[in-house]
Short mmCIF file of C-alpha atoms and ligand atoms in Angstrom, two decimals:
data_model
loop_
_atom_site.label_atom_id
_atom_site.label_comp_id
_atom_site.label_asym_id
_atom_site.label_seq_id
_atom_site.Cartn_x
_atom_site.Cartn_y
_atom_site.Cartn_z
CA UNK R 1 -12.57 -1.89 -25.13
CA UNK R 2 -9.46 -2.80 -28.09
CA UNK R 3 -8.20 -0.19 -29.45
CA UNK R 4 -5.32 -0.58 -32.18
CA UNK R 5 -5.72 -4.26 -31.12
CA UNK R 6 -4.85 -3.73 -27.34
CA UNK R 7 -7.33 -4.18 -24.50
CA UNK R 8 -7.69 -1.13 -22.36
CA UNK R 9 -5.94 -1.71 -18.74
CA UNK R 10 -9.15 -2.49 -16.72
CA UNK R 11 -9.14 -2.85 -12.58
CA UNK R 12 -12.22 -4.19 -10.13
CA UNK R 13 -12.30 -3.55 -6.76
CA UNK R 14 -14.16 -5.67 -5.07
CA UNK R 15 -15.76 -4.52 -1.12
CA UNK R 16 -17.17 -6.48 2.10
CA UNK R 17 -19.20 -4.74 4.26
CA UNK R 18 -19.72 -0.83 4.57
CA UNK R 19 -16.37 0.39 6.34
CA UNK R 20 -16.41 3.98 5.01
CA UNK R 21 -12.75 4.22 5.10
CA UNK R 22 -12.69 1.50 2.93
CA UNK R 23 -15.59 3.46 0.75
CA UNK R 24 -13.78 6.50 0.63
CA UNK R 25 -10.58 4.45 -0.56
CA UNK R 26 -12.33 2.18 -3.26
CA UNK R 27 -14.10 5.83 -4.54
CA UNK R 28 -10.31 7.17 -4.60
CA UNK R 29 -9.05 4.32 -6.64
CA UNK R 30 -12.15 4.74 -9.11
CA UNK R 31 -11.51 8.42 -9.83
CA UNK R 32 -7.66 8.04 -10.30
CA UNK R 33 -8.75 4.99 -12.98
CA UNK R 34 -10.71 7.84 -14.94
CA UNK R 35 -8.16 10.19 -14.64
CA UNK R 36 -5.89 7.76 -15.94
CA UNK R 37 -7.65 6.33 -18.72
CA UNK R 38 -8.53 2.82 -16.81
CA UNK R 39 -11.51 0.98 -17.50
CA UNK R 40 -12.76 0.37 -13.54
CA UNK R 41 -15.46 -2.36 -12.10
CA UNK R 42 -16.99 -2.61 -8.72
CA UNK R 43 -18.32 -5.26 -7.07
CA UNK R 44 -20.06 -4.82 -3.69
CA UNK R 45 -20.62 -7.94 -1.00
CA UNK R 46 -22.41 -7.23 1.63
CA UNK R 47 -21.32 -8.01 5.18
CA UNK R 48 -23.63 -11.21 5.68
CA UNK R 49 -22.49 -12.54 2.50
CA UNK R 50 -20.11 -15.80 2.65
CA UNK R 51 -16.29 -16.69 1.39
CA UNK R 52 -17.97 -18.50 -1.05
CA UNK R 53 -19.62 -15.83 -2.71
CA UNK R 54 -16.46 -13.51 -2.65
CA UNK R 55 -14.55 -16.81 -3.92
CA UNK R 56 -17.23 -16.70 -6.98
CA UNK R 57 -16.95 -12.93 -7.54
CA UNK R 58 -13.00 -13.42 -7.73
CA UNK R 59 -13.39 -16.54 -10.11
CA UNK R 60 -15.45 -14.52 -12.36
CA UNK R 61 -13.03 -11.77 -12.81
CA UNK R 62 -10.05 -14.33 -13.00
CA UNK R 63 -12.05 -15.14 -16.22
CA UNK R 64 -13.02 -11.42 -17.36
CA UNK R 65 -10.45 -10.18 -20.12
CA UNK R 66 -11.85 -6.88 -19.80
CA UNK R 67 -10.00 -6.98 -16.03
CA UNK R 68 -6.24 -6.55 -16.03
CA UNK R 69 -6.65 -6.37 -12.22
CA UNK R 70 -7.95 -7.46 -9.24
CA UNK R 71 -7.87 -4.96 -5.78
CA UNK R 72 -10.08 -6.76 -2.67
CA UNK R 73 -10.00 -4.13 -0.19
CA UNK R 74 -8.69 -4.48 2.80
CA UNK R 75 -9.21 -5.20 5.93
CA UNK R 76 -11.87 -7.87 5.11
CA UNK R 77 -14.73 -7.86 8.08
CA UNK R 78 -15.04 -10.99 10.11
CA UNK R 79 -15.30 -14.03 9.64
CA UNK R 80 -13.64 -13.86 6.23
CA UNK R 81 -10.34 -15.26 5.31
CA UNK R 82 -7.95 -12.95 3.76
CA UNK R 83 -5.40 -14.98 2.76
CA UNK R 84 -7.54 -17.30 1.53
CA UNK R 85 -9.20 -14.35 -0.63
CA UNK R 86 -5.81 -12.73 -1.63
CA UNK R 87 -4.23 -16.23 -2.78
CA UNK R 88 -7.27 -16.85 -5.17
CA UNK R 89 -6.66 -13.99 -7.47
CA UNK R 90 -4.98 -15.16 -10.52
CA UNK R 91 -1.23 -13.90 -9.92
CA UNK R 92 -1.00 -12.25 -13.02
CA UNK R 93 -3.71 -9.99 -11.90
CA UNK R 94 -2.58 -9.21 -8.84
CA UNK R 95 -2.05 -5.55 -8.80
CA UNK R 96 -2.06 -5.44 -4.91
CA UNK R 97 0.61 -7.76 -5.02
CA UNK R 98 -0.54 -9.49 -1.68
CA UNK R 99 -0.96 -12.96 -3.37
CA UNK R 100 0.93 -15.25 -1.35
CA UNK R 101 3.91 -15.78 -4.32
CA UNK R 102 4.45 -12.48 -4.50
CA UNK R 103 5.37 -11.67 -0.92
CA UNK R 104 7.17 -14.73 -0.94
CA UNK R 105 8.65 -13.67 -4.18
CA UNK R 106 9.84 -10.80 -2.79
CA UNK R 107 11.71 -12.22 0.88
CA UNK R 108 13.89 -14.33 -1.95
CA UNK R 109 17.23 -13.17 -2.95
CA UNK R 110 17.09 -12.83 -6.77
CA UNK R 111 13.88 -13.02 -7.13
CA UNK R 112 11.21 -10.40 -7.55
CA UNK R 113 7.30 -9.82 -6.93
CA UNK R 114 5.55 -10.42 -10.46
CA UNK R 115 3.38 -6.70 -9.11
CA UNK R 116 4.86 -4.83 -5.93
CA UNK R 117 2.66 -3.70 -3.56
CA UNK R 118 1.36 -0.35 -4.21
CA UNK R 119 2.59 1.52 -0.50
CA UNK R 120 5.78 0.10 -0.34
CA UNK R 121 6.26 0.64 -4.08
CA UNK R 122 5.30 4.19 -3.68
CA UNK R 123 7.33 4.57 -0.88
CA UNK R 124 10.65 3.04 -2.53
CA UNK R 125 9.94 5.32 -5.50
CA UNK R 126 9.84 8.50 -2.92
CA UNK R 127 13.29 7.08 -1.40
CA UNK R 128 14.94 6.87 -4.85
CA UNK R 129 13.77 10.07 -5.81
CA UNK R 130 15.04 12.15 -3.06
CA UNK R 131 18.29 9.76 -2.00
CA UNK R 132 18.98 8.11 -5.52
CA UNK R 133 21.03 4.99 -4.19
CA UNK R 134 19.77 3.38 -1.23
CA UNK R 135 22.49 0.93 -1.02
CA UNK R 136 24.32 1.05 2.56
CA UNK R 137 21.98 3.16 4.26
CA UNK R 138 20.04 2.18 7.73
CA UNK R 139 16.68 2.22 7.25
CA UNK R 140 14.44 1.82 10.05
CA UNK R 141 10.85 0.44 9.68
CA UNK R 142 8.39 0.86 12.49
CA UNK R 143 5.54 -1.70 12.14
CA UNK R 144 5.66 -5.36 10.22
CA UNK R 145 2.05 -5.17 9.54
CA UNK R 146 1.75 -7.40 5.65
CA UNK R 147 0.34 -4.27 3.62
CA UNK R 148 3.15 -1.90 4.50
CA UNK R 149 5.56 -2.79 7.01
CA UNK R 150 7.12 -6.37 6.52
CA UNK R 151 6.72 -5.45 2.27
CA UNK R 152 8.49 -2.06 2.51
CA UNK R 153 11.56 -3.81 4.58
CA UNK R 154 11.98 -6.76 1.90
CA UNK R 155 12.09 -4.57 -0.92
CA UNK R 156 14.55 -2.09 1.25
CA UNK R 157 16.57 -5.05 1.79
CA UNK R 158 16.58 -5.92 -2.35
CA UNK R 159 18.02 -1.97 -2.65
CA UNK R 160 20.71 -3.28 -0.15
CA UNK R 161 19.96 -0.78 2.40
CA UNK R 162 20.90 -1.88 5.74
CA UNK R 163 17.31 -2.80 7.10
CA UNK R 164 15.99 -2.68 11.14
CA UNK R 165 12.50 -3.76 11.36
CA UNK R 166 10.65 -2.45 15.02
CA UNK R 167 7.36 -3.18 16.33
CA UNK R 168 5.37 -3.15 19.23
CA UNK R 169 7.59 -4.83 21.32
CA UNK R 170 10.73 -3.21 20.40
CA UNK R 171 12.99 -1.80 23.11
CA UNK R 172 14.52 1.63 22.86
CA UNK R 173 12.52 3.02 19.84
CA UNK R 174 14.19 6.33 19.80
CA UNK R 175 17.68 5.59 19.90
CA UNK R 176 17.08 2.71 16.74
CA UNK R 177 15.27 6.01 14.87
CA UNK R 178 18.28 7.89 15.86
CA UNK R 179 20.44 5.23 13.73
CA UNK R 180 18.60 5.69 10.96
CA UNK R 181 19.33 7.50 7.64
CA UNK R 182 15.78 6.33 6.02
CA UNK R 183 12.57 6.23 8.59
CA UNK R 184 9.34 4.77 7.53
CA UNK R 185 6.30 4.97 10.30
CA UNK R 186 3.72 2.85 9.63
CA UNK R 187 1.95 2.27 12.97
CA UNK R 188 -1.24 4.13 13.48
CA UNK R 189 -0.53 6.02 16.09
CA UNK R 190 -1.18 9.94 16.06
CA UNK R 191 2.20 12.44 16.14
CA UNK R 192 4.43 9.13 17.75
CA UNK R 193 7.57 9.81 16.31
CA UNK R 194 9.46 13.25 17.67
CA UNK R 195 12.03 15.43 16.67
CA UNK R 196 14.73 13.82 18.89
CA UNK R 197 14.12 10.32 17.46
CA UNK R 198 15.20 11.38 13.75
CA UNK R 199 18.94 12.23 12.95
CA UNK R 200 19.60 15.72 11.18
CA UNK R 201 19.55 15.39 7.59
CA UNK R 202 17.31 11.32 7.81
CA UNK R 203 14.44 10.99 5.46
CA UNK R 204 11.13 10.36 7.16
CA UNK R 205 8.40 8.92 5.78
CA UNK R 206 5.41 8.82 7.30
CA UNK R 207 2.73 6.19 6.26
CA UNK R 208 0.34 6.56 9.52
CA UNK R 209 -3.33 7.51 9.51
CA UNK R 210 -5.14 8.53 12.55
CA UNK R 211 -8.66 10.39 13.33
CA UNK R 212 -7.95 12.99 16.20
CA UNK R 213 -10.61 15.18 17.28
CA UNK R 214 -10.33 18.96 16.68
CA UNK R 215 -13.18 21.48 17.38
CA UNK R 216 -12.06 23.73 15.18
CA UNK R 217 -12.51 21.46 12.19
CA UNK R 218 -16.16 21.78 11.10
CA UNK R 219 -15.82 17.73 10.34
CA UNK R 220 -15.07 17.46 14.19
CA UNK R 221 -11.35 15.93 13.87
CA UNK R 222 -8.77 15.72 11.76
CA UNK R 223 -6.13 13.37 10.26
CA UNK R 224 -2.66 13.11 11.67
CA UNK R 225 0.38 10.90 10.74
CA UNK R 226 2.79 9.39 12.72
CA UNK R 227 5.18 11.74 12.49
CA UNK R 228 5.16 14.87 14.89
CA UNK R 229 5.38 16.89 11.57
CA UNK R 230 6.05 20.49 13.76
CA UNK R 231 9.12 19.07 15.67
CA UNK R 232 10.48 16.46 12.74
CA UNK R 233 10.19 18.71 10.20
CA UNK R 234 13.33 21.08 11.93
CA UNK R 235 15.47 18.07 11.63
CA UNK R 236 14.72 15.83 8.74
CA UNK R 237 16.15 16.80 5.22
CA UNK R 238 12.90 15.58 3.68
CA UNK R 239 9.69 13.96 4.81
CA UNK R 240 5.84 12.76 3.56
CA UNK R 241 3.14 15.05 4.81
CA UNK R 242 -0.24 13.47 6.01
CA UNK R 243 -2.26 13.69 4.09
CA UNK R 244 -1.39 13.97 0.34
CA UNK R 245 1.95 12.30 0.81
CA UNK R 246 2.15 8.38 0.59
CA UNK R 247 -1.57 7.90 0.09
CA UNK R 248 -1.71 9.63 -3.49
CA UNK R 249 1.48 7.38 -4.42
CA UNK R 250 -0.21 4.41 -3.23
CA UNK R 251 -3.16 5.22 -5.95
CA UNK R 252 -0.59 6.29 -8.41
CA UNK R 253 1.25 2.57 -7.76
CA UNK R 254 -1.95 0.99 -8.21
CA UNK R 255 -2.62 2.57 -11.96
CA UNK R 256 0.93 1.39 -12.69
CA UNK R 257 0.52 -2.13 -11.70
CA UNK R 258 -2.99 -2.37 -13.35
CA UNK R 259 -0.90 -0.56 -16.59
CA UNK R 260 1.87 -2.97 -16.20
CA UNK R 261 -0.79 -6.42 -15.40
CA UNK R 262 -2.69 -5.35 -19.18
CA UNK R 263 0.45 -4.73 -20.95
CA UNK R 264 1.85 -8.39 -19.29
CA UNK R 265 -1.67 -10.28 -19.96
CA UNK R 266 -0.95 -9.10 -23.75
CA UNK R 267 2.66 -10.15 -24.26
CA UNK R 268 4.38 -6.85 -24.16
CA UNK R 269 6.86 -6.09 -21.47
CA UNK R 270 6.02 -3.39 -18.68
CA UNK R 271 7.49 -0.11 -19.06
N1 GUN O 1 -6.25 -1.39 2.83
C1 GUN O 1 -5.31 -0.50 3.23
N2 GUN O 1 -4.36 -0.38 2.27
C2 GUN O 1 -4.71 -1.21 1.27
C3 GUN O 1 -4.11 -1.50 0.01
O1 GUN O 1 -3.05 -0.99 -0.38
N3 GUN O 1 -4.79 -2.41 -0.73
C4 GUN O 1 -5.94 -3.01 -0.32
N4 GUN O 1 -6.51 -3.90 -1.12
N5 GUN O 1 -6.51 -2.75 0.84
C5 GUN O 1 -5.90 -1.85 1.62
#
C-alpha cells in the first residue's frame, strides 16, 4: 500500500514445521504488526519440505517491495541449515538482524549492525532506561547462545560496560553474579539464579522461558524465568518479570526494525 508516496512498513514471517511455541510467537508478531499499523505476510513450510524450497520462499520476498522485512523463525527443525537460511535474506531486510554481517558487524569496534537484534535490542533499551549510562559497569551475561546471549554482550561491550560472558561450563557462577552491577539470564533453566547471587541495588534481567508443571493452573503448568523472582526481587533495584517483561520488548524491537528497514529501503534515515 503507498500512501503520500511511501510504502507501508510490511514484515513476513516465514515457519518450518508445527512447533507451537514457534506458532504462538509468529501469531504474537502478527497481532503487534496490526496494532502497529504493519502490513504482515505469512508463509508456512511444512516440516518435510526442503532448504530449497525455504531458499525460494526467501528469494521471493527478497524481491517483494511490499516486504520491508524478513523474520524466519527460529529454531529451524532438522535437517535445515540456519545459517544458511539467515545469510540469504537480503541484509537490508533483515529485521532479526541474525544475517551473518550483522553479527559480525556488531563484534567490530566502530562498526554497527545495519538492524540489531530484537532481544538484545530490547534488553539494551530496558538497561538505558533504568541506568542511563552503561559505561563502566560489570555486566554479567549467563548464556552465549547467537539469538540472545553472545548479541546482548557485543552490544554491552559497544556501551563500554565492562562485559563477563558465563556459560555452561563456567566455574563459580554465583560469586561472577555477585560482581555484577547489570545481570542478564538467558539460559532456560526454571528459578536458577537466587537472591545471594545478585548484589543489592544490580539490575536483573531475566530473558529465560521454562514450562513447569503446576496443578493449580487449569493449563497444567506454568511459565517461569530464570530468575528466582521471590528471593531476587528483595535485593535487586530493578528486574524483568516473566512473562510480560523482555518478550513484549522483543515484539516491540521487531516493529522498530521493520519501521526502520521501510523507511531505509526508501531513502529516508531511521528515526
Ligand atoms: N526464536 C526465538 N527468538 C527468536 C527471535 O528473536 N527471532 C526469531 N526469528 N526466532 C526466534
Amino acid at each position: 500500500m503507498v500512501k503520500d508516496g511511501l510504502r507501508r512498513p510490511g514484515l513476513a514471517t516465514v515457519l518450518v514445521g508445527e512447533d507451537p511455541a514457534s506458532q504462538l510467537y509468529v501469531r504474537m508478531k502478527h497481532a503487534a504488526c496490526v496494532e502497529a499499523g504493519i502490513e504482515s505476510f505469512h508463509y508456512s513450510l511444512p516440516v518435510t519440505a526442503c532448504q530449497s524450497a525455504l531458499d525460494a520462499v526467501i528469494d521471493h520476498l527478497n524481491q517483494d517491495d511490499q516486504v520491508s522485512g524478513i523474520l524466519v523463525q527460529l529454531p529451524l527443525p532438522d535437517p535445515f541449515d540456519a545459517e544458511q537460511t539467515l545469510r540469504r535474506v537480503a541484509l537490508a531486510k533483515d529485521v532479526d538482524g541474525f544475517h551473518p554481517v550483522n553479527i559480525g558487524r556488531l563484534a567490530q569496534k566502530g562498526r554497527t549492525a545495519l538492524l540489531p537484534p530484537c532481544t538484545p535490542l530490547g534488553i539494551l533499551t530496558l538497561l538505558k532506561l533504568e541506568i542511563g549510562n552503561l559505561a563502566g559497569k560489570n555486566a554479567v551475561v549467563l548464556g552465549r547462545s547467537n539469538v540472545v546471549g553472545m548479541p546482548t554482550a557485543l552490544m554491552l561491550v559497544k556501551e563500554d560496560a565492562t562485559v563477563t560472558i558465563c556459560h555452561s561450563r563456567s566455574e563459580n557462577l554465583p560469586a561472577i553474579c555477585r560482581g555484577a552491577d547489570i545481570l542478564v539470564s538467558a539460559v532456560g533453566k526454571p528459578a536458577y539464579v537466587k537472591g545471594d547471587w545478585v548484589r543489592e541495588g544490580a539490575v536483573v534481567i531475566d530473558v529465560g522461558i521454562s514450562r513447569v508443571p503446576d496443578e493449580r493452573s487449569v493449563r497444567g503448568y506454568r511459565m517461569v524465568g530464570d530468575v528466582d523472582f521471590a528471593e531476587v526481587s528483595k535485593v535487586a533495584s530493578a528486574m524483568t518479570k516473566v512473562t510480560g517483561g523482555v518478550g513484549p520488548m522483543t515484539i516491540a524491537m521487531l516493529m522498530r526494525n521493520t519501521l526502520a528497514a521501510a523507511q531505509m529501503q526508501q531513502g529516508m534515515q531511521p528515526a
